[in-house]
């Protein structure tokens, strides 16, 4: 009768396989028991001091950093893509969205499946970038157009 034996090398392999199986079981259990948290409901106990503190924290931008609000006026099918230094960052159909920018950034807009033309403008600037671009407007169709170049605040 032959005996079934493990060498030391095989014992370590078996231990590794068991540990790997335990890790996978743990991951599967964590995924099954996952409960997503919804942050869509605002807190009812927000004081004006808390809002002021949040505004102060948001205003602490580094030199040459900021945020612009881009407004799109268009009603119809399609929308406008907003490119920052050649990369698409936003898609706006009708309304406004915020975009984080730095000094030297180029902001281009391009219509996407527009039936007519859309009016795109910079409606607000926040942070340490030049605020003179507020009100810059461009009429865009399905071709890309330069909206603004971000300058540092002097």
Short mmCIF file of N, CA and C in Angstrom, two decimals:
data_model
loop_
_atom_site.label_atom_id
_atom_site.label_comp_id
_atom_site.label_asym_id
_atom_site.label_seq_id
_atom_site.Cartn_x
_atom_site.Cartn_y
_atom_site.Cartn_z
N UNK A 1 0.83 -1.14 0.00
CA UNK A 1 0.00 0.00 0.00
C UNK A 1 0.89 1.23 0.00
N UNK A 2 0.61 2.10 -0.91
CA UNK A 2 1.40 3.33 -1.00
C UNK A 2 0.72 4.40 -0.18
N UNK A 3 1.56 5.22 0.42
CA UNK A 3 1.03 6.34 1.20
C UNK A 3 1.11 7.62 0.38
N UNK A 4 0.09 8.39 0.55
CA UNK A 4 0.04 9.68 -0.16
C UNK A 4 0.71 10.72 0.73
N UNK A 5 1.80 11.30 0.25
CA UNK A 5 2.53 12.28 1.06
C UNK A 5 2.70 13.57 0.28
N UNK A 6 2.84 14.65 1.00
CA UNK A 6 3.12 15.96 0.43
C UNK A 6 4.56 16.31 0.72
N UNK A 7 5.21 16.86 -0.27
CA UNK A 7 6.54 17.40 0.02
C UNK A 7 6.35 18.81 0.56
N UNK A 8 7.41 19.42 1.06
CA UNK A 8 7.34 20.77 1.61
C UNK A 8 6.91 21.76 0.53
N UNK A 9 7.41 21.54 -0.67
CA UNK A 9 7.06 22.42 -1.78
C UNK A 9 5.56 22.38 -2.05
N UNK A 10 4.95 21.22 -2.02
CA UNK A 10 3.53 21.09 -2.27
C UNK A 10 2.69 21.63 -1.13
N UNK A 11 3.19 21.55 0.10
CA UNK A 11 2.45 22.10 1.24
C UNK A 11 2.33 23.61 1.11
N UNK A 12 3.38 24.28 0.68
CA UNK A 12 3.31 25.74 0.51
C UNK A 12 2.38 26.12 -0.63
N UNK A 13 2.39 25.33 -1.69
CA UNK A 13 1.46 25.59 -2.79
C UNK A 13 0.02 25.43 -2.33
N UNK A 14 -0.25 24.37 -1.57
CA UNK A 14 -1.60 24.15 -1.08
C UNK A 14 -2.03 25.27 -0.15
N UNK A 15 -1.13 25.74 0.70
CA UNK A 15 -1.44 26.84 1.60
C UNK A 15 -1.74 28.12 0.81
N UNK A 16 -0.97 28.36 -0.24
CA UNK A 16 -1.22 29.53 -1.09
C UNK A 16 -2.57 29.46 -1.77
N UNK A 17 -2.95 28.30 -2.26
CA UNK A 17 -4.25 28.12 -2.91
C UNK A 17 -5.38 28.34 -1.91
N UNK A 18 -5.22 27.82 -0.70
CA UNK A 18 -6.25 28.00 0.33
C UNK A 18 -6.39 29.48 0.69
N UNK A 19 -5.29 30.19 0.87
CA UNK A 19 -5.34 31.61 1.19
C UNK A 19 -5.97 32.42 0.06
N UNK A 20 -5.66 32.07 -1.17
CA UNK A 20 -6.26 32.75 -2.31
C UNK A 20 -7.77 32.50 -2.36
N UNK A 21 -8.21 31.29 -2.07
CA UNK A 21 -9.64 30.97 -2.05
C UNK A 21 -10.35 31.74 -0.93
N UNK A 22 -9.71 31.86 0.22
CA UNK A 22 -10.31 32.60 1.33
C UNK A 22 -10.45 34.08 0.96
N UNK A 23 -9.44 34.64 0.30
CA UNK A 23 -9.50 36.05 -0.12
C UNK A 23 -10.64 36.26 -1.10
N UNK A 24 -10.82 35.36 -2.06
CA UNK A 24 -11.91 35.50 -3.03
C UNK A 24 -13.27 35.38 -2.37
N UNK A 25 -13.40 34.48 -1.42
CA UNK A 25 -14.67 34.34 -0.70
C UNK A 25 -14.97 35.62 0.07
N UNK A 26 -13.97 36.20 0.71
CA UNK A 26 -14.14 37.46 1.45
C UNK A 26 -14.59 38.58 0.51
N UNK A 27 -13.97 38.69 -0.66
CA UNK A 27 -14.33 39.73 -1.62
C UNK A 27 -15.77 39.54 -2.10
N UNK A 28 -16.16 38.32 -2.39
CA UNK A 28 -17.53 38.05 -2.85
C UNK A 28 -18.53 38.40 -1.76
N UNK A 29 -18.24 38.05 -0.52
CA UNK A 29 -19.15 38.38 0.59
C UNK A 29 -19.27 39.88 0.75
N UNK A 30 -18.17 40.62 0.63
CA UNK A 30 -18.22 42.07 0.75
C UNK A 30 -19.02 42.69 -0.39
N UNK A 31 -18.90 42.15 -1.59
CA UNK A 31 -19.66 42.68 -2.73
C UNK A 31 -21.15 42.41 -2.58
N UNK A 32 -21.51 41.26 -2.06
CA UNK A 32 -22.92 40.92 -1.90
C UNK A 32 -23.55 41.79 -0.81
N UNK A 33 -22.82 42.09 0.23
CA UNK A 33 -23.35 42.87 1.35
C UNK A 33 -23.16 44.37 1.18
N UNK A 34 -22.78 44.83 0.01
CA UNK A 34 -22.53 46.26 -0.23
C UNK A 34 -23.84 47.02 -0.29
N UNK A 35 -23.94 48.09 0.49
CA UNK A 35 -25.11 48.97 0.47
C UNK A 35 -24.65 50.36 0.09
N UNK A 36 -24.97 50.82 -1.13
CA UNK A 36 -24.52 52.14 -1.53
C UNK A 36 -25.22 53.23 -0.71
N UNK A 37 -24.48 54.29 -0.44
CA UNK A 37 -25.00 55.40 0.33
C UNK A 37 -25.39 56.51 -0.64
N UNK A 38 -26.55 57.06 -0.48
CA UNK A 38 -27.02 58.14 -1.33
C UNK A 38 -26.73 59.47 -0.67
N UNK A 39 -26.03 60.34 -1.40
CA UNK A 39 -25.72 61.67 -0.89
C UNK A 39 -26.61 62.73 -1.54
N UNK A 40 -27.68 62.32 -2.17
CA UNK A 40 -28.50 63.28 -2.89
C UNK A 40 -29.39 64.10 -1.96
N UNK A 41 -29.72 63.60 -0.79
CA UNK A 41 -30.58 64.34 0.12
C UNK A 41 -29.74 65.32 0.93
N UNK A 42 -30.07 66.60 0.89
CA UNK A 42 -29.31 67.55 1.67
C UNK A 42 -29.64 67.44 3.15
N UNK A 43 -28.67 67.78 3.95
CA UNK A 43 -28.87 67.77 5.39
C UNK A 43 -29.79 68.92 5.78
N UNK A 44 -30.68 68.67 6.72
CA UNK A 44 -31.63 69.69 7.13
C UNK A 44 -31.06 70.61 8.20
N UNK A 45 -29.93 70.26 8.80
CA UNK A 45 -29.37 71.04 9.89
C UNK A 45 -28.13 71.81 9.43
N UNK A 46 -28.21 72.53 8.34
CA UNK A 46 -27.09 73.31 7.83
C UNK A 46 -27.29 74.76 8.26
N UNK A 47 -26.30 75.27 8.95
CA UNK A 47 -26.40 76.65 9.42
C UNK A 47 -25.70 77.59 8.43
N UNK A 48 -25.93 78.87 8.59
CA UNK A 48 -25.29 79.85 7.71
C UNK A 48 -23.79 79.90 7.96
N UNK A 49 -23.35 79.58 9.19
CA UNK A 49 -21.91 79.54 9.47
C UNK A 49 -21.23 78.42 8.68
N UNK A 50 -21.93 77.27 8.56
CA UNK A 50 -21.38 76.17 7.77
C UNK A 50 -21.26 76.56 6.31
N UNK A 51 -22.26 77.24 5.78
CA UNK A 51 -22.21 77.66 4.38
C UNK A 51 -21.09 78.67 4.15
N UNK A 52 -20.89 79.59 5.10
CA UNK A 52 -19.80 80.55 4.97
C UNK A 52 -18.45 79.86 5.01
N UNK A 53 -18.30 78.85 5.85
CA UNK A 53 -17.04 78.11 5.93
C UNK A 53 -16.77 77.37 4.63
N UNK A 54 -17.81 76.81 4.02
CA UNK A 54 -17.63 76.11 2.74
C UNK A 54 -17.21 77.08 1.66
N UNK A 55 -17.81 78.27 1.62
CA UNK A 55 -17.43 79.28 0.63
C UNK A 55 -15.99 79.71 0.82
N UNK A 56 -15.53 79.86 2.05
CA UNK A 56 -14.16 80.25 2.29
C UNK A 56 -13.19 79.16 1.85
N UNK A 57 -13.53 77.91 2.11
CA UNK A 57 -12.67 76.81 1.68
C UNK A 57 -12.58 76.73 0.17
N UNK A 58 -13.69 76.99 -0.52
CA UNK A 58 -13.70 76.93 -1.97
C UNK A 58 -12.93 78.07 -2.60
N UNK A 59 -12.79 79.19 -1.89
CA UNK A 59 -12.10 80.34 -2.44
C UNK A 59 -10.58 80.25 -2.28
N UNK A 60 -10.09 79.25 -1.61
CA UNK A 60 -8.66 79.11 -1.40
C UNK A 60 -8.02 78.34 -2.55
N UNK A 61 -7.87 79.02 -3.67
CA UNK A 61 -7.24 78.41 -4.83
C UNK A 61 -5.76 78.77 -4.85
N UNK A 62 -4.95 77.91 -5.43
CA UNK A 62 -3.53 78.21 -5.62
C UNK A 62 -3.40 79.24 -6.72
N UNK A 63 -2.22 79.85 -6.84
CA UNK A 63 -1.98 80.84 -7.88
C UNK A 63 -2.16 80.19 -9.26
N UNK A 64 -2.94 80.86 -10.10
CA UNK A 64 -3.16 80.39 -11.46
C UNK A 64 -4.20 79.30 -11.57
N UNK A 65 -4.89 78.95 -10.50
CA UNK A 65 -5.94 77.92 -10.52
C UNK A 65 -7.28 78.57 -10.29
N UNK A 66 -8.32 78.00 -10.84
CA UNK A 66 -9.65 78.55 -10.64
C UNK A 66 -10.72 77.69 -11.29
N UNK A 67 -11.91 78.27 -11.36
CA UNK A 67 -13.05 77.57 -11.94
C UNK A 67 -13.86 78.58 -12.75
N UNK A 68 -14.29 78.15 -13.93
CA UNK A 68 -15.15 79.00 -14.75
C UNK A 68 -16.49 78.30 -14.94
N UNK A 69 -17.52 79.10 -15.10
CA UNK A 69 -18.85 78.57 -15.37
C UNK A 69 -19.17 78.85 -16.83
N UNK A 70 -19.45 77.79 -17.57
CA UNK A 70 -19.74 77.89 -18.99
C UNK A 70 -21.24 77.69 -19.19
N UNK A 71 -21.85 78.65 -19.86
CA UNK A 71 -23.30 78.64 -20.08
C UNK A 71 -23.58 78.36 -21.55
N UNK A 72 -24.53 77.49 -21.81
CA UNK A 72 -24.93 77.15 -23.18
C UNK A 72 -26.40 77.46 -23.35
N UNK A 73 -26.72 78.24 -24.38
CA UNK A 73 -28.10 78.55 -24.70
C UNK A 73 -28.45 77.86 -26.01
N UNK A 74 -29.18 76.77 -25.90
CA UNK A 74 -29.56 76.00 -27.07
C UNK A 74 -30.76 75.14 -26.70
N UNK A 75 -31.75 75.14 -27.55
CA UNK A 75 -32.89 74.25 -27.32
C UNK A 75 -33.07 73.42 -28.57
N UNK A 76 -32.92 72.17 -28.43
CA UNK A 76 -33.03 71.26 -29.56
C UNK A 76 -32.24 70.01 -29.31
N UNK A 77 -32.11 69.22 -30.36
CA UNK A 77 -31.38 67.98 -30.28
C UNK A 77 -29.88 68.26 -30.30
N UNK A 78 -29.12 67.48 -29.55
CA UNK A 78 -27.67 67.64 -29.52
C UNK A 78 -27.24 68.51 -28.37
N UNK A 79 -25.98 68.91 -28.41
CA UNK A 79 -25.42 69.73 -27.35
C UNK A 79 -24.05 70.23 -27.74
N UNK A 80 -23.28 70.63 -26.74
CA UNK A 80 -21.97 71.22 -26.98
C UNK A 80 -20.92 70.48 -26.15
N UNK A 81 -19.84 70.08 -26.79
CA UNK A 81 -18.69 69.51 -26.09
C UNK A 81 -17.75 70.64 -25.74
N UNK A 82 -17.22 70.61 -24.52
CA UNK A 82 -16.24 71.59 -24.07
C UNK A 82 -14.91 70.87 -23.92
N UNK A 83 -13.90 71.39 -24.62
CA UNK A 83 -12.57 70.79 -24.59
C UNK A 83 -11.63 71.69 -23.79
N UNK A 84 -10.80 71.08 -22.95
CA UNK A 84 -9.78 71.78 -22.19
C UNK A 84 -8.44 71.22 -22.62
N UNK A 85 -7.65 72.05 -23.32
CA UNK A 85 -6.34 71.64 -23.84
C UNK A 85 -6.43 70.38 -24.70
N UNK A 86 -7.47 70.29 -25.52
CA UNK A 86 -7.61 69.19 -26.45
C UNK A 86 -8.35 67.98 -25.92
N UNK A 87 -8.69 67.95 -24.65
CA UNK A 87 -9.42 66.83 -24.08
C UNK A 87 -10.84 67.25 -23.74
N UNK A 88 -11.79 66.40 -24.11
CA UNK A 88 -13.17 66.73 -23.82
C UNK A 88 -13.42 66.58 -22.31
N UNK A 89 -13.97 67.63 -21.71
CA UNK A 89 -14.23 67.63 -20.28
C UNK A 89 -15.70 67.71 -19.94
N UNK A 90 -16.50 68.42 -20.74
CA UNK A 90 -17.91 68.61 -20.42
C UNK A 90 -18.78 68.40 -21.65
N UNK A 91 -20.04 68.08 -21.38
CA UNK A 91 -21.07 68.04 -22.41
C UNK A 91 -22.24 68.83 -21.85
N UNK A 92 -22.61 69.92 -22.52
CA UNK A 92 -23.68 70.78 -22.06
C UNK A 92 -24.79 70.79 -23.09
N UNK A 93 -26.01 70.55 -22.65
CA UNK A 93 -27.15 70.61 -23.57
C UNK A 93 -27.82 71.96 -23.49
N UNK A 94 -28.23 72.37 -22.34
CA UNK A 94 -28.84 73.68 -22.14
C UNK A 94 -28.69 74.01 -20.66
N UNK A 95 -27.98 75.07 -20.35
CA UNK A 95 -27.73 75.42 -18.96
C UNK A 95 -26.27 75.74 -18.77
N UNK A 96 -25.79 75.55 -17.55
CA UNK A 96 -24.39 75.88 -17.28
C UNK A 96 -23.73 74.79 -16.46
N UNK A 97 -22.41 74.69 -16.62
CA UNK A 97 -21.60 73.74 -15.86
C UNK A 97 -20.29 74.40 -15.51
N UNK A 98 -19.65 73.89 -14.45
CA UNK A 98 -18.38 74.43 -13.98
C UNK A 98 -17.23 73.60 -14.53
N UNK A 99 -16.11 74.28 -14.75
CA UNK A 99 -14.92 73.64 -15.28
C UNK A 99 -13.70 74.16 -14.53
N UNK A 100 -12.89 73.27 -13.97
CA UNK A 100 -11.66 73.67 -13.30
C UNK A 100 -10.59 73.98 -14.34
N UNK A 101 -9.92 75.10 -14.14
CA UNK A 101 -8.93 75.55 -15.12
C UNK A 101 -7.66 76.00 -14.41
N UNK A 102 -6.60 76.14 -15.19
CA UNK A 102 -5.33 76.66 -14.73
C UNK A 102 -4.87 77.72 -15.72
N UNK A 103 -3.93 78.54 -15.30
CA UNK A 103 -3.39 79.56 -16.19
C UNK A 103 -2.73 78.90 -17.39
N UNK A 104 -3.00 79.43 -18.57
CA UNK A 104 -2.44 78.89 -19.80
C UNK A 104 -3.33 77.88 -20.49
N UNK A 105 -4.42 77.49 -19.89
CA UNK A 105 -5.34 76.52 -20.51
C UNK A 105 -6.10 77.17 -21.65
N UNK A 106 -6.37 76.37 -22.68
CA UNK A 106 -7.21 76.79 -23.81
C UNK A 106 -8.54 76.05 -23.73
N UNK A 107 -9.62 76.80 -23.84
CA UNK A 107 -10.95 76.21 -23.78
C UNK A 107 -11.59 76.35 -25.15
N UNK A 108 -11.92 75.20 -25.75
CA UNK A 108 -12.59 75.15 -27.04
C UNK A 108 -13.97 74.55 -26.86
N UNK A 109 -14.90 74.93 -27.71
CA UNK A 109 -16.23 74.35 -27.71
C UNK A 109 -16.55 73.85 -29.11
N UNK A 110 -17.33 72.77 -29.16
CA UNK A 110 -17.71 72.19 -30.45
C UNK A 110 -19.12 71.66 -30.34
N UNK A 111 -19.95 71.98 -31.29
CA UNK A 111 -21.31 71.46 -31.31
C UNK A 111 -21.32 69.99 -31.63
N UNK A 112 -22.26 69.28 -31.03
CA UNK A 112 -22.40 67.85 -31.27
C UNK A 112 -23.84 67.58 -31.70
N UNK A 113 -24.01 67.23 -32.96
CA UNK A 113 -25.31 66.93 -33.56
C UNK A 113 -26.31 68.06 -33.35
N UNK A 114 -25.85 69.28 -33.55
CA UNK A 114 -26.73 70.44 -33.41
C UNK A 114 -27.58 70.60 -34.65
N UNK A 115 -28.81 71.01 -34.47
CA UNK A 115 -29.70 71.28 -35.60
C UNK A 115 -29.56 72.72 -36.05
N UNK A 116 -29.01 73.57 -35.22
CA UNK A 116 -28.80 74.98 -35.53
C UNK A 116 -27.50 75.43 -34.93
N UNK A 117 -27.53 76.61 -34.34
CA UNK A 117 -26.32 77.09 -33.67
C UNK A 117 -26.62 77.32 -32.20
N UNK A 118 -25.57 77.21 -31.39
CA UNK A 118 -25.69 77.38 -29.95
C UNK A 118 -24.83 78.56 -29.51
N UNK A 119 -25.29 79.27 -28.52
CA UNK A 119 -24.54 80.40 -27.96
C UNK A 119 -23.89 79.93 -26.67
N UNK A 120 -22.55 79.95 -26.64
CA UNK A 120 -21.80 79.49 -25.48
C UNK A 120 -21.04 80.68 -24.92
N UNK A 121 -21.12 80.86 -23.60
CA UNK A 121 -20.45 82.00 -22.98
C UNK A 121 -19.90 81.61 -21.62
N UNK A 122 -18.95 82.42 -21.16
CA UNK A 122 -18.40 82.28 -19.82
C UNK A 122 -19.20 83.22 -18.93
N UNK A 123 -19.92 82.65 -17.96
CA UNK A 123 -20.80 83.48 -17.15
C UNK A 123 -20.21 83.84 -15.79
N UNK A 124 -19.21 83.10 -15.31
CA UNK A 124 -18.62 83.41 -14.01
C UNK A 124 -17.21 82.86 -13.93
N UNK A 125 -16.39 83.53 -13.13
CA UNK A 125 -15.01 83.08 -12.88
C UNK A 125 -14.78 83.12 -11.38
N UNK A 126 -14.15 82.07 -10.87
CA UNK A 126 -13.84 82.00 -9.45
C UNK A 126 -12.40 81.53 -9.31
N UNK A 127 -11.70 82.05 -8.34
CA UNK A 127 -10.33 81.63 -8.09
C UNK A 127 -9.34 82.68 -8.50
N UNK A 128 -8.11 82.24 -8.71
CA UNK A 128 -7.01 83.16 -9.01
C UNK A 128 -6.65 83.12 -10.49
N UNK A 129 -7.67 83.33 -11.32
CA UNK A 129 -7.48 83.48 -12.76
C UNK A 129 -8.11 84.80 -13.17
N UNK A 130 -7.73 85.29 -14.35
CA UNK A 130 -8.20 86.58 -14.83
C UNK A 130 -9.71 86.56 -15.03
N UNK A 131 -10.40 87.50 -14.42
CA UNK A 131 -11.85 87.57 -14.49
C UNK A 131 -12.38 88.34 -15.67
N UNK A 132 -11.49 88.86 -16.53
CA UNK A 132 -11.96 89.64 -17.67
C UNK A 132 -12.59 88.79 -18.76
N UNK A 133 -12.55 87.48 -18.63
CA UNK A 133 -13.15 86.61 -19.65
C UNK A 133 -14.65 86.43 -19.44
N UNK A 134 -15.18 86.95 -18.32
CA UNK A 134 -16.61 86.86 -18.09
C UNK A 134 -17.33 87.62 -19.19
N UNK A 135 -18.29 86.98 -19.81
CA UNK A 135 -19.03 87.58 -20.90
C UNK A 135 -18.52 87.20 -22.28
N UNK A 136 -17.38 86.53 -22.35
CA UNK A 136 -16.88 86.08 -23.65
C UNK A 136 -17.90 85.10 -24.23
N UNK A 137 -18.31 85.35 -25.46
CA UNK A 137 -19.37 84.56 -26.08
C UNK A 137 -18.93 84.13 -27.47
N UNK A 138 -19.34 82.93 -27.85
CA UNK A 138 -19.07 82.44 -29.19
C UNK A 138 -20.31 81.68 -29.66
N UNK A 139 -20.62 81.84 -30.95
CA UNK A 139 -21.71 81.09 -31.56
C UNK A 139 -21.07 79.87 -32.22
N UNK A 140 -21.52 78.70 -31.83
CA UNK A 140 -20.89 77.47 -32.30
C UNK A 140 -21.91 76.61 -33.04
N UNK A 141 -21.43 75.97 -34.09
CA UNK A 141 -22.22 74.98 -34.81
C UNK A 141 -21.52 73.65 -34.63
N UNK A 142 -21.38 72.86 -35.67
CA UNK A 142 -20.74 71.56 -35.51
C UNK A 142 -19.23 71.61 -35.75
N UNK A 143 -18.66 72.80 -35.76
CA UNK A 143 -17.21 72.96 -35.86
C UNK A 143 -16.68 73.50 -34.55
N UNK A 144 -15.43 73.17 -34.23
CA UNK A 144 -14.83 73.63 -32.98
C UNK A 144 -14.43 75.10 -33.09
N UNK A 145 -14.63 75.84 -32.01
CA UNK A 145 -14.26 77.25 -31.94
C UNK A 145 -13.58 77.50 -30.62
N UNK A 146 -12.59 78.38 -30.61
CA UNK A 146 -11.90 78.75 -29.37
C UNK A 146 -12.80 79.68 -28.58
N UNK A 147 -13.00 79.35 -27.31
CA UNK A 147 -13.80 80.18 -26.44
C UNK A 147 -12.91 81.18 -25.70
N UNK A 148 -11.97 80.70 -24.89
CA UNK A 148 -11.09 81.58 -24.12
C UNK A 148 -9.74 80.93 -23.91
N UNK A 149 -8.76 81.77 -23.56
CA UNK A 149 -7.48 81.32 -23.04
C UNK A 149 -7.39 81.86 -21.64
N UNK A 150 -7.13 80.98 -20.69
CA UNK A 150 -7.10 81.34 -19.28
C UNK A 150 -5.77 82.03 -18.96
N UNK A 151 -5.86 83.20 -18.34
CA UNK A 151 -4.69 83.95 -17.92
C UNK A 151 -4.65 83.98 -16.39
N UNK A 152 -3.45 84.11 -15.86
CA UNK A 152 -3.30 84.21 -14.42
C UNK A 152 -3.73 85.58 -13.93
N UNK A 153 -4.22 85.64 -12.73
CA UNK A 153 -4.64 86.91 -12.13
C UNK A 153 -3.40 87.73 -11.80
N UNK A 154 -3.41 89.00 -12.18
CA UNK A 154 -2.23 89.83 -11.94
C UNK A 154 -2.46 90.78 -10.78
#
